[in-house]
């Protein structure tokens, strides 16, 4: 019997490949008309620009296994991501670094002076209980209000005081002029786009990829199902719906260079979008510098039935519902859940790939020992 992998994003592709490498037969299905999940890239017909159709995806990692794995399947071209941010009529550099601090406060401080300056602004909150408190105790009210309050409210649809501090902890604050958005040693984008990379992972004679196919409509018996879709959907939402934020992209084309960089954040609360991505700057090795350009204005909103889920919200209510789905999944034989949607966690691409590789290793061992596969390979609670 074949194995069925639901979802042709990174999680599904990596597991399918590992099983196929062991000689197993695999059916990968995806309800969308393309592989790659939200990493999907496509060349825009009008401008010729490689477009990140579900928003900008920049690969970054410190995990050597994941880095070497991807390089087996595609040329990963070095790309150091820099983000600029518009706030109250001026342009700054993010994450907050010495340039941001000096420009924002009109100073010319060095690292030590700036550190002492920010320490004075920072509020003495011993154990920050939420995003707002975390921001106030990291860099004080002015920087919080200018760069984080409005943006976070737009991004999550909630007051930052209702959000966990962990969201902010993803961003560093630096007291030097390092303005790289990520701190990982490997930062890159596949030279010919993510779709080709995922296609190359899936390119095995014993892997069938069926697109435009819903799991609900498949009538075939499988040795096991690896489900990378929404865990609540697998169970027909019978214990309630887990909340997500979805994104809308408003594409527009322009002549030449629109904004001079890949991503420009708009931090003010009264601008309805969170950021603009100019896709050709995500592939600076391609020859589009002076030609037409394609940009996406990005809007965030609550994810309704039928929308594409992006960010798991994971507040107290969702956590409660999730725990009940986890129990149900553990009591259900024949299916394992992996990935961002399968385990309802915010995961960077490298973590997604690393977890899928580990899950596949365990599957291969358990299968050859004739043992049952568990519902989860990580603890999603
Ligand atoms: N954030 C912000 N202003 C910015 C950039 C980020 O307030 O200009 C906040 C926002 O709440 C975001 C979080 O910091 O969700 C983490 O930033 P990251 O770039 O990791 O965003 P994500 O991957 O969530 O889009």
GROMACS .gro file of C-alpha atoms and ligand atoms in nm:
model
  406
    1UNK     CA    1   0.000   0.000   0.000
    2UNK     CA    2   0.112   0.356  -0.071
    3UNK     CA    3   0.171   0.630   0.181
    4UNK     CA    4  -0.039   0.943   0.140
    5UNK     CA    5   0.104   1.286   0.211
    6UNK     CA    6  -0.151   1.563   0.231
    7UNK     CA    7   0.005   1.894   0.130
    8UNK     CA    8   0.287   1.962  -0.116
    9UNK     CA    9   0.467   2.231   0.082
   10UNK     CA   10   0.808   2.183   0.242
   11UNK     CA   11   0.684   1.943   0.514
   12UNK     CA   12   0.505   1.714   0.270
   13UNK     CA   13   0.779   1.721   0.006
   14UNK     CA   14   1.056   1.638   0.253
   15UNK     CA   15   0.870   1.342   0.407
   16UNK     CA   16   0.764   1.214   0.063
   17UNK     CA   17   1.124   1.223  -0.053
   18UNK     CA   18   1.258   1.035   0.249
   19UNK     CA   19   0.994   0.763   0.215
   20UNK     CA   20   1.056   0.738  -0.161
   21UNK     CA   21   1.432   0.716  -0.104
   22UNK     CA   22   1.359   0.405   0.105
   23UNK     CA   23   1.168   0.251  -0.185
   24UNK     CA   24   0.815   0.325  -0.057
   25UNK     CA   25   0.544   0.439  -0.296
   26UNK     CA   26   0.394   0.775  -0.212
   27UNK     CA   27   0.095   0.979  -0.326
   28UNK     CA   28   0.127   1.352  -0.253
   29UNK     CA   29  -0.195   1.550  -0.289
   30UNK     CA   30  -0.261   1.920  -0.263
   31UNK     CA   31  -0.588   2.101  -0.311
   32UNK     CA   32  -0.412   2.393  -0.475
   33UNK     CA   33  -0.311   2.379  -0.840
   34UNK     CA   34   0.057   2.404  -0.751
   35UNK     CA   35   0.325   2.256  -0.527
   36UNK     CA   36   0.532   2.455  -0.275
   37UNK     CA   37   0.256   2.560  -0.034
   38UNK     CA   38   0.295   2.921   0.076
   39UNK     CA   39   0.656   2.926  -0.049
   40UNK     CA   40   0.530   2.899  -0.406
   41UNK     CA   41   0.708   3.131  -0.649
   42UNK     CA   42   0.611   3.201  -1.007
   43UNK     CA   43   0.754   3.419  -1.282
   44UNK     CA   44   0.520   3.712  -1.344
   45UNK     CA   45   0.416   3.697  -1.711
   46UNK     CA   46   0.414   4.075  -1.761
   47UNK     CA   47   0.740   4.177  -1.593
   48UNK     CA   48   0.935   3.849  -1.598
   49UNK     CA   49   1.004   3.892  -1.226
   50UNK     CA   50   1.018   3.585  -0.997
   51UNK     CA   51   0.727   3.653  -0.761
   52UNK     CA   52   0.673   3.520  -0.408
   53UNK     CA   53   0.300   3.467  -0.452
   54UNK     CA   54   0.223   3.424  -0.079
   55UNK     CA   55   0.455   3.695   0.048
   56UNK     CA   56   0.834   3.722   0.076
   57UNK     CA   57   1.014   3.404   0.186
   58UNK     CA   58   1.376   3.441   0.287
   59UNK     CA   59   1.548   3.123   0.391
   60UNK     CA   60   1.780   3.151   0.693
   61UNK     CA   61   1.926   2.888   0.921
   62UNK     CA   62   2.201   2.776   1.155
   63UNK     CA   63   2.106   2.412   1.101
   64UNK     CA   64   2.379   2.255   0.887
   65UNK     CA   65   2.172   1.948   0.808
   66UNK     CA   66   1.888   2.155   0.667
   67UNK     CA   67   2.126   2.383   0.477
   68UNK     CA   68   2.308   2.090   0.315
   69UNK     CA   69   1.980   1.916   0.241
   70UNK     CA   70   1.844   2.209   0.040
   71UNK     CA   71   2.168   2.248  -0.151
   72UNK     CA   72   2.126   1.893  -0.281
   73UNK     CA   73   1.817   2.007  -0.469
   74UNK     CA   74   1.884   2.362  -0.584
   75UNK     CA   75   2.140   2.638  -0.600
   76UNK     CA   76   2.084   2.852  -0.292
   77UNK     CA   77   2.197   3.206  -0.372
   78UNK     CA   78   2.322   3.415  -0.085
   79UNK     CA   79   2.075   3.690   0.003
   80UNK     CA   80   2.104   3.902   0.317
   81UNK     CA   81   1.762   4.044   0.397
   82UNK     CA   82   1.735   4.408   0.504
   83UNK     CA   83   1.411   4.569   0.605
   84UNK     CA   84   1.333   4.941   0.599
   85UNK     CA   85   1.038   5.087   0.784
   86UNK     CA   86   0.829   5.398   0.731
   87UNK     CA   87   0.718   5.555   1.059
   88UNK     CA   88   0.570   5.901   1.111
   89UNK     CA   89   0.697   6.039   0.779
   90UNK     CA   90   1.055   5.908   0.791
   91UNK     CA   91   1.236   5.593   0.677
   92UNK     CA   92   1.436   5.383   0.923
   93UNK     CA   93   1.620   5.056   0.935
   94UNK     CA   94   1.483   4.746   1.114
   95UNK     CA   95   1.538   4.554   1.338
   96UNK     CA   96   1.617   4.837   1.574
   97UNK     CA   97   1.991   4.897   1.547
   98UNK     CA   98   2.230   5.184   1.613
   99UNK     CA   99   2.129   5.361   1.292
  100UNK     CA  100   1.760   5.340   1.385
  101UNK     CA  101   1.826   5.474   1.737
  102UNK     CA  102   2.050   5.759   1.622
  103UNK     CA  103   1.817   5.864   1.340
  104UNK     CA  104   1.504   5.837   1.551
  105UNK     CA  105   1.639   6.042   1.841
  106UNK     CA  106   1.857   6.275   1.626
  107UNK     CA  107   2.180   6.163   1.797
  108UNK     CA  108   2.529   6.049   1.699
  109UNK     CA  109   2.585   5.800   1.981
  110UNK     CA  110   2.827   5.510   1.984
  111UNK     CA  111   2.727   5.161   2.103
  112UNK     CA  112   2.796   5.211   2.477
  113UNK     CA  113   2.627   5.547   2.491
  114UNK     CA  114   2.326   5.419   2.298
  115UNK     CA  115   2.292   5.119   2.528
  116UNK     CA  116   2.288   5.347   2.835
  117UNK     CA  117   2.045   5.584   2.660
  118UNK     CA  118   1.800   5.300   2.580
  119UNK     CA  119   1.837   5.153   2.929
  120UNK     CA  120   1.710   5.484   3.066
  121UNK     CA  121   1.410   5.475   2.830
  122UNK     CA  122   1.331   5.109   2.902
  123UNK     CA  123   1.061   5.053   3.162
  124UNK     CA  124   1.157   4.839   3.461
  125UNK     CA  125   0.920   4.548   3.406
  126UNK     CA  126   1.070   4.236   3.565
  127UNK     CA  127   0.863   3.969   3.398
  128UNK     CA  128   0.694   4.102   3.085
  129UNK     CA  129   0.359   3.928   3.052
  130UNK     CA  130   0.274   4.031   2.697
  131UNK     CA  131   0.404   4.188   2.373
  132UNK     CA  132   0.351   4.546   2.492
  133UNK     CA  133   0.532   4.495   2.823
  134UNK     CA  134   0.812   4.314   2.644
  135UNK     CA  135   0.854   4.608   2.403
  136UNK     CA  136   0.835   4.870   2.681
  137UNK     CA  137   1.101   4.697   2.885
  138UNK     CA  138   1.325   4.635   2.582
  139UNK     CA  139   1.331   4.986   2.438
  140UNK     CA  140   1.078   5.217   2.602
  141UNK     CA  141   0.764   5.391   2.489
  142UNK     CA  142   0.880   5.607   2.195
  143UNK     CA  143   1.030   5.328   1.984
  144UNK     CA  144   0.744   5.096   2.078
  145UNK     CA  145   0.481   5.346   1.966
  146UNK     CA  146   0.665   5.436   1.643
  147UNK     CA  147   0.759   5.090   1.516
  148UNK     CA  148   0.555   4.824   1.693
  149UNK     CA  149   0.221   4.934   1.826
  150UNK     CA  150   0.048   5.019   1.495
  151UNK     CA  151   0.214   4.746   1.290
  152UNK     CA  152   0.139   4.474   1.543
  153UNK     CA  153  -0.221   4.583   1.575
  154UNK     CA  154  -0.261   4.561   1.196
  155UNK     CA  155  -0.075   4.231   1.174
  156UNK     CA  156  -0.259   4.048   1.451
  157UNK     CA  157  -0.588   4.241   1.478
  158UNK     CA  158  -0.536   4.262   1.854
  159UNK     CA  159  -0.399   4.508   2.103
  160UNK     CA  160  -0.031   4.420   2.169
  161UNK     CA  161  -0.118   4.385   2.539
  162UNK     CA  162  -0.325   4.078   2.443
  163UNK     CA  163  -0.041   3.911   2.251
  164UNK     CA  164   0.236   3.690   2.391
  165UNK     CA  165   0.580   3.843   2.447
  166UNK     CA  166   0.730   3.561   2.239
  167UNK     CA  167   0.622   3.729   1.912
  168UNK     CA  168   0.851   4.024   1.978
  169UNK     CA  169   1.136   3.805   2.092
  170UNK     CA  170   1.175   3.692   1.731
  171UNK     CA  171   1.331   4.031   1.658
  172UNK     CA  172   1.671   4.131   1.798
  173UNK     CA  173   1.778   4.481   1.906
  174UNK     CA  174   2.134   4.574   1.817
  175UNK     CA  175   2.373   4.841   1.936
  176UNK     CA  176   2.585   4.836   1.622
  177UNK     CA  177   2.516   4.910   1.255
  178UNK     CA  178   2.438   4.549   1.161
  179UNK     CA  179   2.107   4.586   0.980
  180UNK     CA  180   2.063   4.228   0.861
  181UNK     CA  181   1.707   4.123   0.950
  182UNK     CA  182   1.817   3.773   1.047
  183UNK     CA  183   2.118   3.668   1.250
  184UNK     CA  184   2.167   3.318   1.103
  185UNK     CA  185   2.494   3.221   0.929
  186UNK     CA  186   2.316   3.088   0.617
  187UNK     CA  187   2.076   3.327   0.445
  188UNK     CA  188   1.969   3.254   0.090
  189UNK     CA  189   1.694   3.224  -0.170
  190UNK     CA  190   1.680   2.942  -0.428
  191UNK     CA  191   1.829   3.083  -0.747
  192UNK     CA  192   1.541   2.967  -0.967
  193UNK     CA  193   1.267   3.007  -0.705
  194UNK     CA  194   1.110   2.785  -0.439
  195UNK     CA  195   0.876   2.600  -0.676
  196UNK     CA  196   1.166   2.448  -0.867
  197UNK     CA  197   1.336   2.353  -0.541
  198UNK     CA  198   1.025   2.172  -0.411
  199UNK     CA  199   0.973   2.008  -0.753
  200UNK     CA  200   1.326   1.875  -0.738
  201UNK     CA  201   1.268   1.730  -0.387
  202UNK     CA  202   0.955   1.555  -0.519
  203UNK     CA  203   1.114   1.429  -0.843
  204UNK     CA  204   1.116   1.053  -0.779
  205UNK     CA  205   0.958   0.782  -0.996
  206UNK     CA  206   0.778   0.637  -0.692
  207UNK     CA  207   0.619   0.971  -0.594
  208UNK     CA  208   0.291   1.066  -0.761
  209UNK     CA  209   0.189   1.430  -0.715
  210UNK     CA  210  -0.180   1.501  -0.765
  211UNK     CA  211  -0.279   1.867  -0.763
  212UNK     CA  212  -0.623   2.023  -0.729
  213UNK     CA  213  -0.720   1.719  -0.516
  214UNK     CA  214  -0.886   1.737  -0.173
  215UNK     CA  215  -0.809   1.466   0.082
  216UNK     CA  216  -1.178   1.452   0.164
  217UNK     CA  217  -1.244   1.332  -0.194
  218UNK     CA  218  -0.980   1.057  -0.210
  219UNK     CA  219  -1.106   0.698  -0.183
  220UNK     CA  220  -0.798   0.484  -0.149
  221UNK     CA  221  -0.658   0.283   0.137
  222UNK     CA  222  -0.312   0.390   0.250
  223UNK     CA  223  -0.042   0.236   0.466
  224UNK     CA  224  -0.042   0.566   0.659
  225UNK     CA  225  -0.140   0.930   0.606
  226UNK     CA  226   0.094   1.221   0.682
  227UNK     CA  227  -0.126   1.526   0.714
  228UNK     CA  228   0.033   1.869   0.677
  229UNK     CA  229  -0.298   2.057   0.650
  230UNK     CA  230  -0.490   2.218   0.935
  231UNK     CA  231  -0.533   1.967   1.216
  232UNK     CA  232  -0.885   2.097   1.294
  233UNK     CA  233  -0.988   2.047   0.931
  234UNK     CA  234  -0.878   1.682   0.938
  235UNK     CA  235  -1.135   1.631   1.213
  236UNK     CA  236  -1.399   1.830   1.029
  237UNK     CA  237  -1.370   2.118   1.281
  238UNK     CA  238  -1.580   1.912   1.522
  239UNK     CA  239  -1.410   2.055   1.832
  240UNK     CA  240  -1.410   2.414   1.700
  241UNK     CA  241  -1.191   2.620   1.470
  242UNK     CA  242  -0.834   2.720   1.545
  243UNK     CA  243  -0.779   3.090   1.470
  244UNK     CA  244  -0.541   3.212   1.203
  245UNK     CA  245  -0.452   3.541   1.039
  246UNK     CA  246  -0.473   3.542   0.663
  247UNK     CA  247  -0.312   3.783   0.418
  248UNK     CA  248  -0.447   3.967   0.114
  249UNK     CA  249  -0.204   4.087  -0.149
  250UNK     CA  250  -0.283   4.378  -0.377
  251UNK     CA  251  -0.049   4.345  -0.673
  252UNK     CA  252   0.056   4.647  -0.877
  253UNK     CA  253   0.312   4.701  -1.148
  254UNK     CA  254   0.525   5.008  -1.208
  255UNK     CA  255   0.808   5.129  -1.429
  256UNK     CA  256   1.167   5.090  -1.313
  257UNK     CA  257   1.244   5.069  -0.944
  258UNK     CA  258   0.942   5.137  -0.721
  259UNK     CA  259   1.090   5.149  -0.371
  260UNK     CA  260   1.458   5.056  -0.405
  261UNK     CA  261   1.441   4.757  -0.170
  262UNK     CA  262   1.259   4.425  -0.127
  263UNK     CA  263   1.049   4.498   0.182
  264UNK     CA  264   0.930   4.829   0.320
  265UNK     CA  265   0.723   4.806   0.640
  266UNK     CA  266   0.456   5.066   0.715
  267UNK     CA  267   0.442   5.097   1.092
  268UNK     CA  268   0.178   5.369   1.132
  269UNK     CA  269  -0.162   5.241   1.240
  270UNK     CA  270  -0.350   5.463   0.995
  271UNK     CA  271  -0.188   5.306   0.685
  272UNK     CA  272  -0.410   5.002   0.615
  273UNK     CA  273  -0.137   4.770   0.485
  274UNK     CA  274   0.158   4.632   0.683
  275UNK     CA  275   0.422   4.628   0.411
  276UNK     CA  276   0.506   4.648   0.041
  277UNK     CA  277   0.722   4.382  -0.120
  278UNK     CA  278   0.900   4.459  -0.447
  279UNK     CA  279   0.976   4.112  -0.576
  280UNK     CA  280   1.265   4.178  -0.812
  281UNK     CA  281   1.479   4.288  -0.517
  282UNK     CA  282   1.442   3.934  -0.376
  283UNK     CA  283   1.640   3.809  -0.679
  284UNK     CA  284   1.912   4.073  -0.727
  285UNK     CA  285   2.109   3.825  -0.941
  286UNK     CA  286   1.845   3.849  -1.213
  287UNK     CA  287   1.858   4.125  -1.475
  288UNK     CA  288   1.552   4.335  -1.399
  289UNK     CA  289   1.709   4.637  -1.236
  290UNK     CA  290   1.577   4.901  -1.472
  291UNK     CA  291   1.278   4.719  -1.622
  292UNK     CA  292   0.918   4.700  -1.509
  293UNK     CA  293   0.852   4.591  -1.155
  294UNK     CA  294   0.583   4.407  -0.962
  295UNK     CA  295   0.496   4.487  -0.600
  296UNK     CA  296   0.251   4.350  -0.344
  297UNK     CA  297   0.075   4.559  -0.085
  298UNK     CA  298   0.010   4.324   0.209
  299UNK     CA  299  -0.300   4.338   0.428
  300UNK     CA  300  -0.362   4.114   0.728
  301UNK     CA  301  -0.706   4.006   0.854
  302UNK     CA  302  -0.886   3.730   1.043
  303UNK     CA  303  -0.890   3.403   0.849
  304UNK     CA  304  -1.242   3.287   0.764
  305UNK     CA  305  -1.359   2.953   0.620
  306UNK     CA  306  -1.213   2.920   0.269
  307UNK     CA  307  -0.928   3.167   0.329
  308UNK     CA  308  -0.566   3.059   0.326
  309UNK     CA  309  -0.435   3.025   0.683
  310UNK     CA  310  -0.098   3.195   0.746
  311UNK     CA  311  -0.025   3.281   1.108
  312UNK     CA  312  -0.157   3.061   1.394
  313UNK     CA  313  -0.285   3.295   1.665
  314UNK     CA  314  -0.244   3.059   1.963
  315UNK     CA  315  -0.400   3.262   2.241
  316UNK     CA  316  -0.548   3.097   2.550
  317UNK     CA  317  -0.877   2.998   2.379
  318UNK     CA  318  -0.700   2.845   2.079
  319UNK     CA  319  -0.460   2.661   2.307
  320UNK     CA  320  -0.756   2.499   2.482
  321UNK     CA  321  -0.910   2.386   2.153
  322UNK     CA  322  -0.571   2.270   2.027
  323UNK     CA  323  -0.518   2.050   2.333
  324UNK     CA  324  -0.844   1.871   2.262
  325UNK     CA  325  -0.743   1.811   1.899
  326UNK     CA  326  -0.406   1.679   2.018
  327UNK     CA  327  -0.584   1.427   2.242
  328UNK     CA  328  -0.811   1.326   1.955
  329UNK     CA  329  -0.517   1.288   1.717
  330UNK     CA  330  -0.332   1.068   1.966
  331UNK     CA  331  -0.637   0.843   1.987
  332UNK     CA  332  -0.665   0.814   1.606
  333UNK     CA  333  -0.465   0.547   1.422
  334UNK     CA  334  -0.326   0.578   1.071
  335UNK     CA  335  -0.244   0.948   1.058
  336UNK     CA  336   0.047   1.171   1.166
  337UNK     CA  337   0.042   1.550   1.178
  338UNK     CA  338   0.344   1.762   1.092
  339UNK     CA  339   0.431   2.117   0.991
  340UNK     CA  340   0.291   2.462   1.061
  341UNK     CA  341  -0.074   2.371   1.000
  342UNK     CA  342  -0.055   2.014   1.126
  343UNK     CA  343   0.084   2.122   1.462
  344UNK     CA  344  -0.061   2.477   1.468
  345UNK     CA  345   0.268   2.652   1.535
  346UNK     CA  346   0.447   2.949   1.378
  347UNK     CA  347   0.746   2.784   1.207
  348UNK     CA  348   1.023   2.936   1.001
  349UNK     CA  349   1.109   2.741   0.684
  350UNK     CA  350   1.428   2.593   0.827
  351UNK     CA  351   1.248   2.462   1.136
  352UNK     CA  352   0.973   2.317   0.916
  353UNK     CA  353   1.230   2.133   0.704
  354UNK     CA  354   1.434   2.020   1.007
  355UNK     CA  355   1.124   1.881   1.179
  356UNK     CA  356   1.011   1.706   0.861
  357UNK     CA  357   1.354   1.543   0.822
  358UNK     CA  358   1.345   1.423   1.184
  359UNK     CA  359   0.990   1.296   1.148
  360UNK     CA  360   1.086   1.109   0.829
  361UNK     CA  361   1.389   0.951   1.000
  362UNK     CA  362   1.165   0.820   1.275
  363UNK     CA  363   0.901   0.700   1.030
  364UNK     CA  364   1.154   0.506   0.827
  365UNK     CA  365   1.285   0.332   1.140
  366UNK     CA  366   0.940   0.251   1.277
  367UNK     CA  367   0.816   0.124   0.941
  368UNK     CA  368   1.111  -0.110   0.900
  369UNK     CA  369   1.055  -0.236   1.255
  370UNK     CA  370   0.688  -0.297   1.167
  371UNK     CA  371   0.570  -0.054   1.434
  372UNK     CA  372   0.284   0.197   1.438
  373UNK     CA  373   0.358   0.560   1.354
  374UNK     CA  374   0.265   0.817   1.621
  375UNK     CA  375   0.029   1.110   1.573
  376UNK     CA  376   0.311   1.362   1.632
  377UNK     CA  377   0.688   1.366   1.612
  378UNK     CA  378   0.714   1.685   1.819
  379UNK     CA  379   0.502   1.800   2.110
  380UNK     CA  380   0.263   2.055   1.958
  381UNK     CA  381   0.105   2.169   2.285
  382LIG     N1  382   0.677   4.396   1.411
  382LIG     C1  383   0.638   4.528   1.423
  382LIG     N2  384   0.683   4.618   1.333
  382LIG     C2  385   0.764   4.586   1.230
  382LIG     C3  386   0.805   4.452   1.219
  382LIG     C4  387   0.760   4.358   1.309
  382LIG     O1  388   0.560   4.560   1.512
  382LIG     O2  389   0.799   4.675   1.151
  382LIG     C5  390   0.625   4.298   1.508
  382LIG     C6  391   0.498   4.227   1.458
  382LIG     O3  392   0.412   4.205   1.569
  382LIG     C7  393   0.552   4.096   1.406
  382LIG     C8  394   0.664   4.067   1.506
  382LIG     O4  395   0.721   4.197   1.534
  382LIG     O5  396   0.454   3.993   1.404
  382LIG     C9  397   0.770   3.973   1.456
  382LIG     O6  398   0.829   4.024   1.338
  382LIG     P1  399   0.862   3.929   1.216
  382LIG     O7  400   0.937   4.003   1.114
  382LIG     O8  401   0.917   3.800   1.269
  382LIG     O9  402   0.717   3.912   1.156
  382LIG     P2  403   0.635   3.793   1.097
  382LIG    O10  404   0.730   3.686   1.055
  382LIG    O11  405   0.545   3.758   1.211
  382LIG    O12  406   0.562   3.856   0.982
   0.00000   0.00000   0.00000
